[in-house]
Short mmCIF file of C-alpha atoms in Angstrom, two decimals:
data_model
loop_
_atom_site.label_atom_id
_atom_site.label_comp_id
_atom_site.label_asym_id
_atom_site.label_seq_id
_atom_site.Cartn_x
_atom_site.Cartn_y
_atom_site.Cartn_z
CA MET A 1 14.62 -13.24 4.56
CA ARG A 2 13.37 -11.58 7.78
CA LEU A 3 15.74 -10.86 10.60
CA THR A 4 15.80 -12.60 13.66
CA SER A 5 15.34 -11.49 17.13
CA GLU A 6 18.71 -11.88 17.81
CA GLU A 7 19.82 -9.66 14.59
CA LEU A 8 17.60 -7.05 15.53
CA ASN A 9 18.39 -7.03 19.14
CA LYS A 10 22.03 -6.95 17.85
CA ILE A 11 20.97 -3.61 15.68
CA MET A 12 19.43 -2.11 18.68
CA LYS A 13 23.19 -1.91 20.57
CA GLN A 14 24.82 -0.93 17.63
CA GLU A 15 22.55 1.96 17.06
CA ASN A 16 22.14 2.63 21.07
CA VAL A 17 18.57 2.32 20.81
CA ASP A 18 15.98 0.31 23.00
CA ARG A 19 13.69 -0.53 20.28
CA LEU A 20 13.18 -0.60 15.92
CA TRP A 21 10.48 1.35 14.72
CA SER A 22 8.93 0.31 11.83
CA TRP A 23 6.37 2.00 9.84
CA SER A 24 3.68 0.08 10.51
CA ARG A 25 3.72 0.80 13.82
CA VAL A 26 3.75 4.80 13.75
CA ASN A 27 0.88 4.70 11.04
CA CYS A 28 -1.36 2.74 12.96
CA PHE A 29 -0.72 5.58 15.85
CA MET A 30 -0.96 7.87 13.18
CA THR A 31 -4.78 6.46 11.92
CA SER A 32 -6.19 5.38 15.60
CA PRO A 33 -4.30 6.08 18.89
CA TYR A 34 -6.28 3.60 20.85
CA GLU A 35 -5.56 1.36 18.27
CA TYR A 36 -2.05 1.96 18.61
CA PHE A 37 -2.65 1.19 22.47
CA LEU A 38 -4.33 -1.84 22.04
CA LYS A 39 -1.94 -3.63 20.08
CA TYR A 40 1.00 -2.26 21.12
CA ILE A 41 0.71 -1.75 24.80
CA LYS A 42 -1.76 -4.07 25.55
CA HIS A 43 -0.29 -6.52 23.11
CA ILE A 44 -4.71 -7.44 22.78
CA PRO A 45 -5.51 -9.86 19.59
CA GLU A 46 -7.43 -8.85 17.16
CA ASP A 47 -10.98 -9.78 17.73
CA ARG A 48 -11.84 -9.53 13.85
CA GLN A 49 -10.27 -11.71 11.43
CA ASP A 50 -12.72 -11.78 8.49
CA CYS A 51 -10.98 -9.02 6.55
CA ILE A 52 -9.47 -9.91 3.38
CA TYR A 53 -7.75 -7.32 2.40
CA ALA A 54 -4.45 -7.75 4.13
CA THR A 55 -4.72 -11.26 3.31
CA THR A 56 -5.21 -10.16 -0.35
CA GLY A 57 -2.07 -7.86 0.22
CA GLY A 58 -0.12 -10.56 1.31
CA LEU A 59 -0.98 -13.51 -1.04
CA ALA A 60 0.11 -11.03 -3.70
CA HIS A 61 3.36 -10.09 -2.10
CA ASN A 62 3.91 -13.84 -1.62
CA ILE A 63 3.61 -14.62 -4.53
CA LEU A 64 5.56 -11.45 -6.25
CA GLU A 65 8.29 -12.94 -3.55
CA LYS A 66 8.62 -16.30 -5.31
CA LEU A 67 8.39 -15.27 -8.67
CA TYR A 68 11.06 -12.74 -8.36
CA GLY A 69 13.03 -14.85 -5.89
CA ASN A 70 13.33 -17.47 -8.27
CA GLU A 71 11.21 -19.83 -6.54
CA ILE A 72 8.70 -20.28 -8.93
CA LYS A 73 8.05 -19.62 -12.96
CA TYR A 74 5.96 -17.42 -14.17
CA GLU A 75 3.33 -19.08 -15.86
CA GLU A 76 2.70 -20.78 -12.05
CA MET A 77 1.57 -17.40 -10.49
CA ASP A 78 -2.19 -17.73 -11.43
CA ASN A 79 -2.10 -21.52 -9.77
CA LEU A 80 -1.16 -19.98 -6.64
CA PHE A 81 -3.21 -17.21 -7.09
CA GLU A 82 -5.92 -19.41 -7.19
CA ASP A 83 -5.23 -21.46 -4.54
CA SER A 84 -4.57 -18.59 -2.62
CA TRP A 85 -7.86 -16.67 -3.32
CA THR A 86 -9.96 -20.17 -2.80
CA THR A 87 -8.66 -20.59 1.00
CA SER A 88 -8.89 -17.05 1.92
CA PHE A 89 -12.42 -16.06 0.19
CA ASN A 90 -14.31 -19.16 -0.31
CA ILE A 91 -13.03 -21.24 2.45
CA ALA A 92 -12.10 -18.80 4.87
CA GLY A 93 -15.01 -16.84 4.39
CA LEU A 94 -12.82 -13.90 4.71
CA LYS A 95 -15.09 -10.56 3.97
CA PHE A 96 -14.48 -7.41 1.72
CA ASP A 97 -17.35 -5.77 3.61
CA ARG A 98 -18.31 -6.82 6.62
CA ASN A 99 -22.18 -4.90 6.68
CA ASP A 100 -23.18 -5.68 3.10
CA GLU A 101 -23.47 -9.38 1.46
CA GLU A 102 -23.94 -8.37 -2.17
CA LYS A 103 -21.87 -5.65 -1.90
CA ASN A 104 -18.81 -7.79 -0.77
CA GLN A 105 -19.52 -10.13 -3.34
CA ARG A 106 -18.93 -7.32 -5.72
CA ILE A 107 -16.29 -6.00 -4.74
CA ALA A 108 -14.99 -9.09 -4.42
CA ASP A 109 -15.47 -10.44 -7.86
CA GLY A 110 -13.69 -6.71 -9.04
CA TYR A 111 -10.37 -7.84 -6.68
CA TYR A 112 -10.23 -11.59 -8.20
CA ASP A 113 -10.57 -10.33 -11.83
CA ASN A 114 -8.45 -7.88 -11.54
CA LEU A 115 -5.74 -9.63 -9.72
CA LYS A 116 -6.44 -12.76 -12.23
CA HIS A 117 -5.64 -10.49 -14.85
CA PHE A 118 -2.59 -8.83 -13.42
CA PHE A 119 -1.13 -12.83 -12.67
CA ASN A 120 -1.44 -13.49 -16.55
CA ASN A 121 -0.28 -10.34 -17.71
CA HIS A 122 2.31 -8.46 -15.12
CA CYS A 123 5.06 -7.06 -17.21
CA MET A 124 8.18 -8.39 -15.65
CA ILE A 125 10.94 -5.77 -14.69
CA GLU A 126 14.00 -6.47 -16.78
CA ASN A 127 16.45 -5.54 -14.18
CA LYS A 128 17.52 -7.59 -11.93
CA VAL A 129 15.19 -7.23 -8.84
CA ASP A 130 15.94 -7.70 -5.12
CA VAL A 131 12.42 -8.39 -3.10
CA GLU A 132 11.92 -8.18 0.41
CA ARG A 133 15.16 -6.34 1.19
CA PHE A 134 15.70 -5.59 4.86
CA ILE A 135 16.64 -1.72 5.42
CA LYS A 136 17.40 0.32 8.65
CA ILE A 137 16.60 4.31 8.78
CA ARG A 138 17.47 6.22 11.22
CA ILE A 139 14.99 9.30 12.08
CA ASN A 140 16.81 11.96 14.19
CA ASN A 141 16.67 9.47 17.50
CA SER A 142 14.88 6.87 16.02
CA VAL A 143 15.53 3.79 14.21
CA PHE A 144 13.19 1.82 11.78
CA GLN A 145 13.94 -1.53 10.67
CA GLY A 146 11.73 -2.65 7.26
CA TYR A 147 11.12 -4.39 4.21
CA ILE A 148 11.22 -3.18 0.76
CA ASP A 149 9.01 -5.08 -1.21
CA ALA A 150 11.38 -4.77 -4.46
CA ILE A 151 14.56 -2.38 -5.42
CA PHE A 152 16.07 -2.73 -8.99
CA LYS A 153 18.85 -0.32 -10.83
CA ASP A 154 17.57 0.90 -14.12
CA ASN A 155 19.35 1.36 -17.34
CA ASP A 156 20.13 5.22 -15.85
CA GLY A 157 21.83 3.85 -12.26
CA ASN A 158 18.58 4.63 -10.21
CA TYR A 159 17.55 3.05 -7.46
CA ASN A 160 13.66 2.40 -8.18
CA ILE A 161 11.82 1.42 -4.54
CA ILE A 162 8.28 -0.65 -5.25
CA ASP A 163 5.63 -1.02 -2.89
CA PHE A 164 2.95 -3.30 -4.69
CA LYS A 165 -0.23 -2.48 -3.67
CA THR A 166 -3.53 -4.01 -4.21
CA SER A 167 -5.77 -1.06 -2.99
CA THR A 168 -7.43 1.69 -5.05
CA LYS A 169 -4.75 3.79 -6.83
CA TYR A 170 -3.66 6.88 -5.12
CA THR A 171 -4.07 10.59 -7.43
CA GLY A 172 -3.67 13.80 -6.29
CA LYS A 173 -2.92 15.19 -3.14
CA LYS A 174 -3.26 11.33 -1.89
CA VAL A 175 -0.11 10.32 -3.29
CA GLU A 176 2.09 12.91 -0.89
CA GLU A 177 0.19 11.87 1.60
CA MET A 178 0.82 8.38 1.45
CA SER A 179 4.23 8.19 0.54
CA GLY A 180 5.86 8.04 3.73
CA GLN A 181 6.71 4.57 3.86
CA LEU A 182 8.19 4.79 0.44
CA VAL A 183 9.97 8.13 2.01
CA ILE A 184 11.54 6.18 5.00
CA TYR A 185 12.57 3.84 2.74
CA ALA A 186 14.29 6.07 0.54
CA ILE A 187 15.80 8.13 3.70
CA GLY A 188 17.67 4.35 4.30
CA LEU A 189 18.88 3.76 1.03
CA HIS A 190 20.23 7.43 1.10
CA GLN A 191 21.75 6.75 4.42
CA ALA A 192 23.82 3.99 2.86
CA GLY A 193 25.57 6.20 0.40
CA VAL A 194 23.14 6.57 -2.50
CA PRO A 195 22.32 10.40 -3.93
CA LEU A 196 18.96 11.45 -2.84
CA ASP A 197 18.92 12.13 -6.84
CA LYS A 198 19.09 8.62 -8.03
CA ILE A 199 16.37 7.08 -5.89
CA LYS A 200 12.97 6.47 -7.06
CA ILE A 201 9.80 5.70 -5.08
CA CYS A 202 6.69 3.90 -6.48
CA TRP A 203 3.92 2.15 -5.81
CA ASN A 204 2.76 -0.77 -8.35
CA PHE A 205 -0.75 -1.39 -8.24
CA LEU A 206 -1.56 -4.24 -9.31
CA LYS A 207 -5.47 -3.88 -9.82
CA TYR A 208 -4.87 -1.77 -12.36
CA VAL A 209 -3.15 -0.85 -16.24
CA THR A 210 -1.87 1.97 -18.20
CA ILE A 211 -2.77 2.17 -21.89
CA GLN A 212 -0.65 4.50 -23.87
CA TYR A 213 -3.48 5.16 -27.11
CA GLN A 214 -2.84 6.85 -29.93
CA GLN A 215 -5.63 9.61 -31.31
CA LYS A 216 -6.50 10.87 -34.62
CA LYS A 217 -4.10 13.69 -34.61
CA GLY A 218 -1.31 11.38 -34.05
CA THR A 219 -0.91 12.31 -29.99
CA VAL A 220 -0.58 9.75 -27.09
CA LYS A 221 -2.21 9.88 -24.54
CA THR A 222 -1.99 7.88 -21.25
CA ARG A 223 -5.07 6.08 -18.75
CA GLU A 224 -4.86 4.74 -15.69
CA VAL A 225 -7.73 1.59 -15.90
CA GLU A 226 -8.98 -1.48 -13.73
CA ARG A 227 -7.84 -4.52 -15.39
CA CYS A 228 -10.76 -5.79 -15.90
CA LYS A 229 -12.29 -2.68 -17.53
CA ILE A 230 -9.58 -2.85 -20.31
CA GLY A 231 -11.79 -3.34 -23.22
CA GLU A 232 -15.02 -1.29 -21.89
CA SER A 233 -12.33 1.78 -21.95
CA LEU A 234 -11.35 1.52 -25.11
CA GLN A 235 -14.63 1.00 -27.36
CA SER A 236 -14.40 4.76 -28.55
CA ASN A 237 -11.21 4.93 -29.43
CA ALA A 238 -10.96 1.33 -31.38
CA LYS A 239 -14.33 1.94 -32.72
CA MET A 240 -12.55 5.04 -34.42
CA TRP A 241 -9.42 3.04 -35.40
CA LEU A 242 -12.01 0.54 -37.00
CA LYS A 243 -13.76 2.23 -38.89
CA ASP A 244 -10.96 4.10 -40.41
CA ALA A 245 -9.39 0.97 -41.44
CA GLY A 246 -12.78 -0.79 -42.77
CA TYR A 247 -13.21 -3.11 -40.38
CA ASN A 248 -16.45 -4.47 -38.76
CA VAL A 249 -16.84 -2.46 -36.34
CA ASP A 250 -19.75 -4.30 -34.01
CA GLU A 251 -18.08 -7.68 -34.38
CA TYR A 252 -14.44 -6.49 -33.11
CA LEU A 253 -15.74 -4.21 -30.25
CA LYS A 254 -18.02 -7.04 -29.20
CA LEU A 255 -14.69 -9.47 -29.09
CA LEU A 256 -12.82 -6.73 -26.78
CA LEU A 257 -15.66 -6.36 -24.72
CA ASP A 258 -16.29 -10.10 -24.04
CA THR A 259 -12.43 -10.70 -24.40
CA ASN A 260 -10.95 -7.63 -22.58
CA SER A 261 -8.11 -8.05 -24.36
CA ILE A 262 -6.41 -6.25 -27.52
CA ASP A 263 -5.18 -9.09 -28.60
CA CYS A 264 -8.66 -9.51 -30.30
CA LEU A 265 -8.32 -6.67 -32.77
CA PRO A 266 -6.08 -6.29 -36.09
CA ASP A 267 -2.36 -5.81 -35.51
CA ASP A 268 -2.55 -2.03 -37.55
CA VAL A 269 -5.25 -1.13 -34.72
CA LYS A 270 -3.72 -3.21 -32.15
CA GLU A 271 -0.64 -1.14 -32.11
CA LYS A 272 -2.33 1.87 -31.50
CA TYR A 273 -2.22 0.64 -28.18
CA ILE A 274 0.17 0.08 -25.59
CA ILE A 275 -0.59 -1.63 -21.98
CA SER A 276 1.70 -1.58 -18.89
CA ASP A 277 2.13 -2.27 -15.62
CA CYS A 278 0.39 0.63 -13.63
CA TYR A 279 3.41 2.33 -11.29
CA VAL A 280 2.98 5.57 -9.65
CA TYR A 281 5.92 7.36 -9.52
CA VAL A 282 6.33 10.34 -6.27
CA PRO A 283 9.09 12.67 -6.92
CA LEU A 284 11.01 12.25 -4.11
CA THR A 285 12.21 16.19 -3.27
CA GLU A 286 13.84 17.20 -0.11
CA LYS A 287 11.01 19.27 0.86
CA LEU A 288 8.99 15.71 0.74
CA VAL A 289 11.52 14.26 2.96
CA ASN A 290 11.96 16.82 5.85
CA LYS A 291 8.03 16.95 5.53
CA TRP A 292 8.21 13.15 6.29
CA ILE A 293 10.92 13.35 8.81
CA ASN A 294 8.81 16.09 10.74
CA GLU A 295 6.08 14.39 10.82
CA ILE A 296 7.13 11.07 12.23
CA SER A 297 9.87 13.26 14.56
CA ALA A 298 6.50 14.50 16.02
CA THR A 299 4.54 11.30 16.23
CA ILE A 300 7.21 9.66 17.75
CA LYS A 301 7.31 12.26 20.51
CA ASP A 302 3.71 11.87 20.83
CA ILE A 303 3.59 8.67 21.35
CA GLU A 304 6.45 8.24 23.93
CA LEU A 305 4.74 11.22 26.43
CA ARG A 306 1.49 9.58 25.88
CA GLU A 307 3.31 5.94 26.87
CA LYS A 308 4.94 7.91 29.33
CA ASP A 309 2.09 9.27 31.14
CA TYR A 310 0.22 5.91 30.67
CA ALA A 311 2.97 4.23 32.70
CA GLU A 312 2.44 6.87 35.51
CA THR A 313 -1.11 6.96 35.72
CA ASN A 314 -2.66 3.87 33.98
CA ASN A 315 -5.56 6.17 32.48
CA GLU A 316 -5.97 4.26 28.37
CA LYS A 317 -8.13 7.62 27.98
CA ILE A 318 -4.35 8.82 26.97
CA PHE A 319 -4.29 7.36 23.82
CA TRP A 320 -8.37 8.12 23.19
CA ASP A 321 -9.14 8.77 19.76
CA THR A 322 -10.94 11.75 19.61
CA GLU A 323 -14.74 12.29 17.68
CA GLU A 324 -13.24 14.14 15.19
CA SER A 325 -10.76 11.72 14.38
CA VAL A 326 -13.05 8.22 14.84
CA LYS A 327 -15.32 10.01 12.35
CA ALA A 328 -12.95 11.26 9.85
CA GLU A 329 -11.27 6.88 9.73
CA ASN A 330 -15.50 5.41 9.86
CA TYR A 331 -14.74 3.24 6.72
CA TYR A 332 -11.68 2.28 8.55
CA PHE A 333 -13.29 1.16 11.61
CA SER A 334 -15.59 -0.30 10.15
CA THR A 335 -14.37 -2.75 7.58
CA LEU A 336 -10.34 -2.89 7.74
CA CYS A 337 -9.79 -2.44 11.38
CA GLY A 338 -8.70 -5.64 13.61
CA TYR A 339 -10.72 -4.52 16.06
CA SER A 340 -14.19 -4.53 16.79
CA ALA A 341 -16.44 -1.77 18.92
CA ASN A 342 -16.23 -4.24 21.39
CA LEU A 343 -12.67 -3.69 22.11
CA HIS A 344 -12.25 -0.49 20.52
CA LYS A 345 -13.56 1.82 23.26
CA PRO A 346 -13.69 5.26 20.87
CA TYR A 347 -15.37 3.62 18.17
CA LYS A 348 -17.90 2.00 20.78
CA GLU A 349 -18.65 5.38 22.02
CA TYR A 350 -18.85 7.26 18.44
CA LEU A 351 -21.25 4.11 17.48
CA GLU A 352 -22.88 4.65 20.44
CA LYS A 353 -23.50 8.81 20.44
CA LEU A 354 -24.62 7.95 16.51
CA ASP A 355 -27.29 5.82 18.21
CA ALA A 356 -28.69 9.03 20.32
CA ALA A 357 -28.17 11.00 17.32
CA LYS A 358 -31.25 9.26 15.55
CA LYS A 359 -33.24 9.94 18.85
CA GLY A 360 -32.50 13.81 18.34
CA GLU A 361 -29.27 14.11 20.80
CA ASP A 362 -26.16 15.38 20.01
CA LEU A 363 -23.66 14.15 18.07
CA PHE A 364 -20.19 15.30 18.32
CA GLY A 365 -18.57 17.56 21.24
CA GLY A 366 -14.67 16.46 20.43
CA VAL A 367 -12.17 18.88 19.56
CA GLY A 368 -8.53 17.78 17.71
CA ARG A 369 -5.05 18.17 19.35
CA ASN A 370 -1.85 19.15 18.00
CA VAL A 371 1.25 17.92 18.58
CA GLU A 372 4.92 19.61 18.68
CA ALA A 373 7.09 19.07 15.85
CA GLU A 374 10.92 18.29 16.01
CA VAL A 375 13.15 18.92 13.25
CA SER A 376 16.74 17.52 13.20
CA ASN A 377 18.65 15.81 10.34
CA SER A 378 21.00 12.60 10.87
CA ASN A 379 22.67 9.37 9.42
CA SER A 380 22.75 6.16 9.73
CA LYS A 381 26.29 3.85 10.43
CA ASP A 382 28.38 1.34 9.05
CA VAL A 383 25.82 0.41 6.71
CA ASP A 384 26.46 -2.92 4.46
CA LEU A 385 26.55 -1.80 0.88
CA SER A 386 27.15 -5.19 -0.85
CA TRP A 387 23.40 -6.01 -1.45
CA LEU A 388 23.48 -2.75 -4.09
CA ASP A 389 26.22 -3.93 -5.73
CA GLU A 390 24.55 -6.97 -6.61
CA LEU A 391 22.01 -5.16 -8.59
CA ASP A 392 24.44 -4.36 -11.39
#
């Protein structure tokens, strides 16, 4: 349950701060200082309401919150998803891609198939789960508020913080780069008294499954695949086991492709596979914690300095995005951002220079800007730990 404004004001008074930060606010600035300016300084409403990505994530979170909050039964998830999808995609006309209708439909079909499969095949967490749990985090002199999607205490006594994601799965360096929200929630839990080595952080990527499958030599491999491509991804391995057991290979491979389910396979072949939800864990180390403390502290310092300068000069250029940053986030501005080029002036300027480049003019001339980092450690106080006991 979300805290009321009165409850949040009480926290600010207790913590002796004039505002509570959120990951979404800081991350907004990291992505685009000018979007931060429009949203949090000028309080200008977004003028593009046709992007479905945020809505898709929201409907998925809502269904899972109701499931683990015991408001709906497992078998009710599918109907709730169908109703939400129809409202968002078919009726409201929200878009995955604003510029290409064919691409938009292709992405929509994939999202629909993947999420429908999830809500019919989600592997329930067996331990007691708390959802949308409010948490307070102190990062140096700043206090954050947040709501953990899901948290449970496993059989080894570890507290698992889960963020449900409908986006593309993170891999490689992106795992650490995208871990900021999870890490600050872990910091909050640690400040509440949980040892760092008893905290685990992860995403559950709803569009994917993790498949463990046996190979001929007895070794077991693991793959993460899109839910709508399970049958396709297992063709080669299933062919080997079907052939080895003397079954009609072509018949079963076609069934596997058509049904997208291992349930169509003979039991002695089906047992070669274990399919589960796709969890991606981030190793929670002191190095990673300090990295995000440093980065968040530096970002907040940058924001506060710019806010002060703007209050004195009323010059919006203080929050201007560099051409380099706009170019790097071009997909975000064209597809995901809630502000169009009509309001987001740095993006409009970028588009105008792209247009000029087609006529032979110079395109990029901006340079980036560094911010100073500040490192220190601090702990929150007077934290109610009773909800942690309820996870036992």
